[in-house]
Coordinates of C-alpha atoms and ligand atoms in Angstrom, one line a residue:
M1 CA -99.1 -5.1 167.6
F2 CA -96.3 -7.3 168.9
D3 CA -96.0 -8.3 172.5
K4 CA -92.3 -8.1 172.7
I5 CA -89.5 -7.3 170.2
L6 CA -86.1 -8.9 170.3
I7 CA -83.4 -6.7 168.8
A8 CA -80.9 -8.9 167.0
N9 CA -78.1 -6.3 166.9
R10 CA -75.8 -4.1 168.9
G11 CA -74.4 -0.5 169.0
E12 CA -76.3 2.6 167.8
I13 CA -78.8 0.7 165.7
A14 CA -79.9 -1.5 168.6
L15 CA -80.5 1.6 170.6
R16 CA -82.3 3.2 167.7
V17 CA -84.7 0.3 167.4
L18 CA -85.1 0.2 171.2
R19 CA -86.2 3.9 171.2
A20 CA -88.8 3.2 168.6
C21 CA -90.1 0.2 170.5
K22 CA -90.4 2.3 173.7
E23 CA -92.3 5.0 172.0
L24 CA -94.7 2.4 170.6
G25 CA -95.1 0.9 174.1
I26 CA -93.5 -2.5 173.1
P27 CA -91.3 -4.3 175.6
T28 CA -87.8 -5.0 174.3
V29 CA -85.2 -7.8 174.6
A30 CA -81.6 -7.0 174.0
V31 CA -79.1 -9.7 173.0
H32 CA -75.4 -9.3 173.5
S33 CA -72.1 -11.0 173.3
T34 CA -69.9 -11.3 176.4
A35 CA -67.9 -8.3 175.0
D36 CA -71.0 -6.1 175.1
A37 CA -72.3 -6.9 178.6
D38 CA -71.9 -3.2 179.5
A39 CA -73.4 -1.9 176.3
M40 CA -76.1 0.9 176.4
H41 CA -78.6 -1.2 174.5
V42 CA -78.3 -3.9 177.1
R43 CA -78.8 -1.3 179.9
L44 CA -81.8 0.3 178.4
A45 CA -83.7 -2.8 177.3
D46 CA -86.4 -4.4 179.4
E47 CA -84.6 -7.7 179.3
S48 CA -81.3 -9.0 178.0
V49 CA -79.9 -12.3 177.0
C50 CA -76.2 -13.1 176.5
I51 CA -76.0 -15.1 173.2
G52 CA -72.3 -16.0 173.0
P53 CA -68.6 -15.0 173.0
P54 CA -67.3 -11.8 171.2
P55 CA -66.9 -13.1 167.6
A56 CA -70.0 -12.2 165.7
K57 CA -70.3 -15.6 164.1
D58 CA -70.7 -17.1 167.7
S59 CA -73.1 -14.4 168.9
Y60 CA -74.9 -11.8 166.7
L61 CA -74.9 -14.3 163.8
N62 CA -75.7 -17.3 166.0
V63 CA -79.2 -18.3 164.9
P64 CA -79.9 -21.1 167.4
A65 CA -78.9 -18.7 170.2
L66 CA -81.2 -16.0 168.9
L67 CA -84.1 -18.5 168.6
A68 CA -83.5 -19.7 172.1
A69 CA -83.5 -16.1 173.3
C70 CA -86.9 -15.5 171.6
E71 CA -88.2 -18.6 173.3
I72 CA -86.9 -17.8 176.8
T73 CA -88.2 -14.3 176.7
G74 CA -91.4 -14.9 174.7
A75 CA -90.5 -12.4 172.0
D76 CA -92.9 -12.6 169.1
A77 CA -90.9 -10.5 166.7
V78 CA -87.2 -9.8 165.8
H79 CA -85.8 -6.5 164.5
P80 CA -82.5 -7.2 162.8
G81 CA -81.2 -3.6 162.4
Y82 CA -78.6 -3.4 159.6
G83 CA -75.7 -5.7 159.0
F84 CA -75.5 -9.1 160.8
L85 CA -78.7 -11.0 159.8
A86 CA -80.7 -8.1 158.4
E87 CA -80.4 -9.4 154.8
N88 CA -80.4 -13.1 155.5
A89 CA -83.6 -14.6 153.9
R90 CA -83.0 -17.9 155.5
F91 CA -83.0 -16.3 159.0
A92 CA -86.4 -14.7 158.2
E93 CA -87.7 -18.1 157.1
I94 CA -86.4 -19.8 160.2
L95 CA -88.1 -17.2 162.4
A96 CA -91.4 -17.7 160.6
E97 CA -91.1 -21.5 161.1
H98 CA -90.9 -20.8 164.8
N99 CA -93.8 -18.4 164.8
V100 CA -91.6 -15.3 165.3
Q101 CA -92.1 -12.4 162.9
F102 CA -89.1 -11.0 161.1
I103 CA -89.4 -7.2 161.0
G104 CA -88.5 -6.7 157.3
P105 CA -89.4 -7.7 153.8
R106 CA -90.6 -11.1 152.7
P107 CA -87.8 -13.7 152.3
E108 CA -88.3 -13.8 148.5
H109 CA -87.5 -10.1 148.2
I110 CA -84.5 -10.3 150.5
R111 CA -83.2 -13.1 148.4
L112 CA -83.9 -11.4 145.1
M113 CA -82.2 -8.2 146.0
G114 CA -79.3 -10.0 147.8
D115 CA -78.3 -11.4 144.4
K116 CA -77.1 -8.3 142.7
I117 CA -77.4 -9.8 139.2
A118 CA -81.0 -10.9 139.9
A119 CA -81.7 -7.5 141.4
K120 CA -80.5 -5.7 138.3
R121 CA -82.5 -8.0 136.0
A122 CA -85.6 -7.5 138.2
A123 CA -85.1 -3.7 138.1
A124 CA -84.7 -3.7 134.3
A125 CA -87.9 -5.8 134.0
L126 CA -89.7 -3.2 136.2
G127 CA -88.7 -0.4 133.9
I128 CA -85.8 0.9 136.1
P129 CA -82.7 1.9 134.1
T130 CA -79.6 0.1 135.2
V131 CA -75.8 0.6 134.7
P132 CA -74.8 -0.8 131.3
G133 CA -73.0 -4.2 131.7
S134 CA -73.1 -7.9 131.3
D135 CA -76.6 -9.5 131.2
G136 CA -76.0 -11.7 134.2
G137 CA -72.8 -13.3 135.4
V138 CA -69.7 -13.8 133.1
S139 CA -68.8 -17.4 133.0
S140 CA -65.5 -17.1 131.1
D141 CA -62.6 -14.6 130.5
E142 CA -63.7 -14.5 126.8
E143 CA -67.2 -13.5 127.7
A144 CA -65.9 -10.8 130.1
E145 CA -63.7 -9.5 127.3
R146 CA -66.5 -9.4 124.8
V147 CA -68.8 -7.5 127.2
A148 CA -66.0 -5.1 128.1
R149 CA -65.4 -4.4 124.5
E150 CA -69.1 -3.7 123.9
I151 CA -69.5 -1.3 126.8
G152 CA -66.0 0.1 126.6
F153 CA -63.3 0.4 129.2
P154 CA -63.0 1.3 132.0
V155 CA -65.2 -1.4 133.5
M156 CA -66.0 -2.5 137.1
L157 CA -65.9 -6.2 138.0
K158 CA -68.5 -6.9 140.7
A159 CA -69.3 -9.9 142.9
A160 CA -72.9 -11.0 142.5
A161 CA -73.0 -11.7 146.3
G162 CA -71.0 -8.5 147.1
G163 CA -71.9 -5.9 149.7
G164 CA -70.5 -3.3 152.1
G165 CA -68.3 -1.8 149.4
R166 CA -66.4 -5.1 149.0
G167 CA -66.0 -7.3 145.9
M168 CA -65.4 -4.6 143.3
K169 CA -62.5 -4.1 141.0
L170 CA -61.8 -1.3 138.5
V171 CA -60.3 -2.4 135.2
R172 CA -59.0 0.4 133.0
A173 CA -57.7 -1.6 130.0
K174 CA -58.0 -4.9 128.2
D175 CA -54.6 -6.3 129.2
E176 CA -55.5 -5.8 132.9
L177 CA -58.7 -7.9 132.5
P178 CA -57.5 -11.5 132.9
A179 CA -55.5 -10.9 136.1
A180 CA -58.3 -8.7 137.6
L181 CA -60.8 -11.5 136.9
A182 CA -58.7 -14.1 138.6
T183 CA -58.2 -11.9 141.7
A184 CA -61.8 -10.8 141.9
R185 CA -63.0 -14.4 141.6
A186 CA -60.7 -15.5 144.4
E187 CA -61.7 -12.6 146.6
A188 CA -65.4 -13.1 146.0
K189 CA -65.1 -16.8 146.8
A190 CA -63.2 -16.1 150.0
A191 CA -65.5 -13.2 151.2
F192 CA -68.9 -14.4 150.0
A193 CA -68.5 -18.1 149.2
D194 CA -69.7 -17.3 145.7
D195 CA -67.3 -16.4 142.9
T196 CA -70.0 -15.2 140.4
L197 CA -68.9 -12.0 138.8
Y198 CA -70.6 -9.5 136.6
L199 CA -69.4 -6.5 134.6
E200 CA -70.5 -2.9 134.7
K201 CA -69.5 0.2 132.9
Y202 CA -67.3 2.2 135.3
L203 CA -68.7 5.6 135.7
E204 CA -66.1 8.3 136.3
R205 CA -67.9 11.1 138.0
P206 CA -71.4 10.0 139.1
R207 CA -73.2 10.8 142.3
H208 CA -74.7 8.1 144.5
I209 CA -78.4 8.8 144.9
E210 CA -80.8 6.5 146.7
V211 CA -84.5 6.4 147.2
Q212 CA -86.1 5.5 150.5
I213 CA -89.4 3.6 150.2
L214 CA -92.0 2.0 152.5
G215 CA -94.4 -0.7 151.2
D216 CA -97.4 -2.4 152.7
G217 CA -96.8 -5.8 151.0
K218 CA -100.1 -5.6 149.2
G219 CA -99.3 -3.2 146.4
R220 CA -99.2 0.2 148.1
A221 CA -95.8 1.9 148.4
I222 CA -94.6 5.4 149.1
H223 CA -91.3 7.1 148.8
L224 CA -89.6 9.4 151.3
G225 CA -87.4 11.3 148.9
E226 CA -83.8 10.7 148.1
R227 CA -80.4 10.8 149.9
D228 CA -77.2 11.8 148.3
C229 CA -74.4 9.5 149.6
S230 CA -71.6 10.5 147.2
L231 CA -69.0 11.1 149.8
Q232 CA -67.4 7.7 150.1
R233 CA -64.1 6.1 151.0
R234 CA -63.5 2.6 149.6
H235 CA -67.1 2.6 148.3
Q236 CA -68.4 3.2 151.8
K237 CA -70.5 6.2 152.6
I238 CA -69.2 8.5 155.3
W239 CA -71.4 11.6 154.7
E240 CA -75.0 11.6 153.5
E241 CA -77.4 14.4 152.9
S242 CA -80.9 15.1 151.7
P243 CA -82.2 16.6 149.6
S244 CA -79.4 16.0 147.1
P245 CA -77.7 19.3 146.0
A246 CA -77.4 17.8 142.5
L247 CA -81.1 17.2 141.7
N248 CA -83.9 19.5 140.6
A249 CA -87.5 18.8 141.4
A250 CA -88.1 17.1 138.0
A251 CA -85.2 14.7 138.4
R252 CA -86.1 14.0 142.0
D253 CA -89.7 13.2 141.2
E254 CA -88.7 11.0 138.3
V255 CA -86.4 8.7 140.3
C256 CA -88.6 8.6 143.4
E257 CA -91.7 7.9 141.5
T258 CA -90.0 5.2 139.3
V259 CA -88.9 3.3 142.5
A260 CA -92.3 3.7 144.3
K261 CA -94.1 2.4 141.2
A262 CA -91.7 -0.6 140.9
M263 CA -92.2 -1.4 144.6
R264 CA -96.0 -1.3 144.2
A265 CA -95.7 -3.7 141.3
I266 CA -93.7 -6.3 143.3
K267 CA -95.9 -5.7 146.5
Y268 CA -92.8 -4.9 148.5
L269 CA -93.2 -5.0 152.3
G270 CA -91.5 -2.7 154.8
A271 CA -88.6 -0.3 154.4
G272 CA -86.1 -0.5 151.5
T273 CA -83.7 1.6 149.5
A274 CA -83.0 1.6 145.8
E275 CA -79.5 2.8 145.0
F276 CA -78.5 4.6 141.8
L277 CA -75.6 6.3 140.2
Y278 CA -76.5 9.6 138.7
D279 CA -74.4 10.9 135.8
D280 CA -75.1 13.4 133.1
G281 CA -78.7 13.7 134.0
K282 CA -79.3 9.9 134.0
F283 CA -80.1 7.5 136.8
S284 CA -78.7 4.0 136.7
F285 CA -79.8 1.4 139.3
I286 CA -77.0 -0.5 141.1
E287 CA -78.7 -2.3 143.9
M288 CA -81.4 -2.4 146.5
N289 CA -81.0 -2.8 150.2
T290 CA -83.9 -4.6 151.9
R291 CA -83.4 -3.2 155.4
I292 CA -83.1 0.0 157.4
Q293 CA -79.9 1.8 156.4
V294 CA -77.3 3.5 158.5
E295 CA -78.2 6.9 156.9
H296 CA -82.0 6.7 157.5
P297 CA -82.0 9.5 160.1
V298 CA -81.3 12.0 157.3
T299 CA -84.7 11.2 155.8
E300 CA -86.3 11.2 159.3
M301 CA -85.0 14.7 159.9
I302 CA -86.5 16.2 156.8
T303 CA -89.8 14.3 156.9
D304 CA -90.4 13.9 160.7
I305 CA -91.4 10.3 160.0
D306 CA -89.9 7.6 162.3
L307 CA -88.8 5.0 159.8
V308 CA -88.2 2.3 162.4
A309 CA -91.6 2.7 163.9
E310 CA -93.1 2.5 160.5
Q311 CA -91.1 -0.8 159.8
I312 CA -92.6 -2.2 163.1
R313 CA -96.1 -1.0 162.4
V314 CA -96.2 -2.4 158.8
A315 CA -94.7 -5.7 160.0
A316 CA -97.4 -6.0 162.7
D317 CA -100.5 -4.8 160.8
N318 CA -99.6 -5.5 157.2
D319 CA -100.8 -2.0 156.5
L320 CA -99.2 1.3 155.9
A321 CA -100.9 4.2 157.7
L322 CA -99.0 6.8 155.7
T323 CA -99.9 7.9 152.2
Q324 CA -97.7 9.8 149.8
S325 CA -99.4 13.1 150.7
D326 CA -98.3 12.6 154.4
V327 CA -94.7 13.0 153.3
H328 CA -93.6 16.6 153.4
V329 CA -89.9 17.3 153.0
H330 CA -88.8 20.4 154.9
G331 CA -85.3 21.8 155.2
H332 CA -82.0 20.0 154.8
A333 CA -80.2 17.3 156.8
I334 CA -76.6 16.0 156.8
E335 CA -75.2 13.0 158.5
C336 CA -71.5 12.3 159.4
R337 CA -70.5 8.8 160.3
I338 CA -67.8 9.3 163.0
N339 CA -65.6 6.3 163.4
A340 CA -63.0 5.2 165.9
E341 CA -60.2 5.6 163.4
N342 CA -57.2 7.7 162.8
P343 CA -58.5 10.5 160.5
V344 CA -55.5 10.3 158.1
S345 CA -54.5 6.6 158.0
F346 CA -58.0 5.3 158.9
R347 CA -56.3 2.7 161.2
A348 CA -58.9 1.4 163.7
S349 CA -58.6 2.9 167.2
P350 CA -60.7 0.9 169.6
G351 CA -60.3 1.5 173.3
K352 CA -61.7 3.5 176.3
I353 CA -63.4 6.8 175.8
V354 CA -62.1 8.9 178.7
H355 CA -64.0 12.0 178.0
Y356 CA -67.2 12.3 176.0
H357 CA -69.2 15.4 175.2
P358 CA -71.6 15.2 172.4
P359 CA -73.0 18.5 170.8
G360 CA -76.6 19.6 171.3
G361 CA -78.9 22.4 170.5
L362 CA -81.6 23.0 167.9
G363 CA -81.5 20.7 164.9
V364 CA -78.7 18.4 166.3
R365 CA -79.2 14.6 166.7
I366 CA -76.7 12.1 167.8
D367 CA -77.3 8.4 167.2
S368 CA -74.7 6.7 169.2
A369 CA -74.4 3.9 171.9
V370 CA -71.2 5.2 173.5
Y371 CA -70.9 7.0 176.8
H372 CA -68.3 8.5 179.1
G373 CA -66.0 5.7 180.2
Y374 CA -67.2 3.2 177.5
T375 CA -64.7 1.0 175.9
I376 CA -65.1 0.4 172.2
P377 CA -64.4 -3.3 171.7
P378 CA -62.2 -4.4 168.8
F379 CA -64.5 -7.0 167.5
Y380 CA -67.1 -5.1 165.6
D381 CA -67.4 -2.0 163.3
S382 CA -65.7 1.1 164.4
L383 CA -68.7 3.5 164.4
V384 CA -68.6 5.9 167.4
G385 CA -71.8 7.5 166.4
K386 CA -73.7 9.4 163.8
L387 CA -74.0 13.2 164.0
I388 CA -77.1 14.3 162.1
V389 CA -77.9 18.0 161.7
H390 CA -80.9 19.7 160.3
G391 CA -81.4 23.3 159.0
K392 CA -84.1 25.2 157.2
T393 CA -81.7 25.5 154.2
R394 CA -78.5 23.7 153.2
E395 CA -76.5 26.8 154.2
E396 CA -78.0 26.8 157.7
C397 CA -77.4 23.1 158.0
L398 CA -73.7 23.5 157.1
M399 CA -73.3 26.3 159.6
R400 CA -74.9 24.2 162.3
L401 CA -72.8 21.2 161.3
N402 CA -69.6 23.3 161.8
R403 CA -70.8 24.4 165.1
A404 CA -71.8 20.9 166.3
L405 CA -68.5 19.4 165.1
D406 CA -66.5 22.0 167.0
E407 CA -68.5 21.1 170.2
F408 CA -68.0 17.4 169.8
V409 CA -65.4 15.9 172.2
V410 CA -64.3 12.3 172.2
D411 CA -61.1 11.7 174.1
G412 CA -59.0 8.6 174.7
I413 CA -59.4 7.2 171.2
E414 CA -58.7 8.6 167.7
T415 CA -61.8 9.5 165.7
T416 CA -62.6 10.8 162.2
L417 CA -64.0 14.1 163.7
P418 CA -61.1 16.1 162.3
L419 CA -61.8 14.8 158.8
F420 CA -65.4 16.1 159.0
R421 CA -64.3 19.4 160.4
A422 CA -62.1 19.7 157.3
L423 CA -64.8 18.6 154.9
A424 CA -67.4 21.0 156.2
R425 CA -65.0 23.8 155.3
E426 CA -64.1 22.7 151.7
T427 CA -65.5 24.8 148.9
D428 CA -66.7 21.9 146.8
I429 CA -68.6 20.5 149.8
I430 CA -70.1 23.9 150.6
D431 CA -71.1 24.2 147.0
G432 CA -72.5 20.7 146.9
D433 CA -70.2 20.0 144.0
Y434 CA -68.8 16.5 144.6
H435 CA -69.1 13.0 143.2
I436 CA -68.3 9.4 144.4
H437 CA -64.6 9.7 143.8
W438 CA -64.2 13.2 145.3
L439 CA -63.3 12.1 148.8
E440 CA -60.6 9.7 147.6
E441 CA -59.1 12.5 145.5
F442 CA -59.2 14.9 148.4
L443 CA -57.5 12.3 150.7
A444 CA -54.9 11.7 148.0
R445 CA -53.9 15.4 148.1
G446 CA -52.6 14.7 151.6
T447 CA -53.8 18.1 153.0
M448 CA -55.3 16.4 156.1
T449 CA -53.1 16.4 159.2
P450 CA -53.7 14.1 162.1
Ligands
ADP1 P1 -72.2 -2.5 147.9 O1 -73.3 -3.5 147.8 O2 -70.9 -3.2 148.2 O3 -72.5 -1.3 148.7 P2 -72.8 -1.0 145.4 O4 -73.2 -1.7 144.1 O5 -74.0 -0.5 146.2 O6 -72.0 -2.0 146.3 O7 -71.8 0.1 145.1 C1 -71.2 0.8 146.2 C2 -70.4 2.0 145.6 O8 -69.4 1.6 144.7 C3 -71.3 3.0 144.8 O9 -72.0 3.9 145.7 C4 -70.3 3.7 143.9 O10 -69.5 4.6 144.7 C5 -69.3 2.5 143.6 N1 -69.8 1.9 142.3 C6 -70.6 0.9 142.2 N2 -70.8 0.6 140.9 C7 -70.1 1.5 140.2 C8 -69.9 1.7 138.8 N3 -70.5 1.0 137.8 N4 -69.0 2.7 138.4 C9 -68.4 3.5 139.3 N5 -68.6 3.3 140.7 C10 -69.4 2.3 141.1

């Protein structure tokens, strides 16, 4: 096992990793920017190192500073959390060159899945169905038009290096295509320093279903069921649940087994998530994330498996203690990502939390790094925390969610709590009858009041 783990992240995920380390008996090192000197992950870690000024590029993305922090503290492993350097293959290689273990997949797999075109090709070669689209990047407007004609409008333009819901453009008709290509290329170049685009059939009413897996890097891999992340705003998930209300046992087994088999074939190491759109009874792969995901607690609640602890164990031992028969799904879990934003305009609302009272009780989990009197800095994402609720059935889970949302008090800043209170009472949500565009359509109706 590792002697000391440096957590190269902040906020709730830094705290989440820290908790797993403590339970495994591994000393921790927190790193922080000057804006985060009072952060909870800094307070709870065994040691902490300031790695730079507030902008992420100068601190949480500052590789030399992170290497120096490892050296000063004697950390022999780094957990990257999600975001920042979590999917940076070069970072994993640099750590290895300095005899520090990156807690995550091998660089080759990070690199493969980070290129969404290569990832789709790899998935197809492994027998995983993908969304119909161009075979690789489109090099000219003529090629894009030919592919669009073949698959039929509407189409989605996507950046090969895209992520975080950015770098996507819907094109409904042929005459919109040239302008959309020009804008998408410019945006991709500016955001990801790579203007490679590919084309996909735009699916009108699919669900987003993803499969959590763990691999030992030697050809053994298990799945931990699926998550339904169809409630999204601007292609970003805000509510995730498991099991998916849209799948029957046969569909669930099909997608989960397909992914586990593919991961065995590539000898995948660590935790990963394969993402699909599910429409008309068909799964189509869109991408794979080679890291722990924001919504991982949903899976933990229904399996009682600590995914972060498993990431650490498999990175240290190159072995997976769990087998597929150790995974027993029980009950239902829902996660709400509560942001420091106005619940109608979604304008960011950083600032001081003057009163904080999180809900509690049976089946309620809060993953958050905020506290009474904490000031949310304006430099990073606006996540206040994640409320995760478990129930024996989906019905019980929803009742508990309503109760927990009503108890939750965060004063001094605006939060999206009122949005979740409204969602949990919507008939379509209660019935589990929603798709990836449902939330945008709901918001467009304008029934939410601040
Ligand atoms: P990112 O890496 O930015 O998260 P993804 O490829 O995972 O991008 O897609 C994010 C979301 O965008 C999906 O969950 C879905 O809501 C939407 N999306 C992606 N591809 C399509 C498509 N072909 N048709 C319709 N919606 C799509």
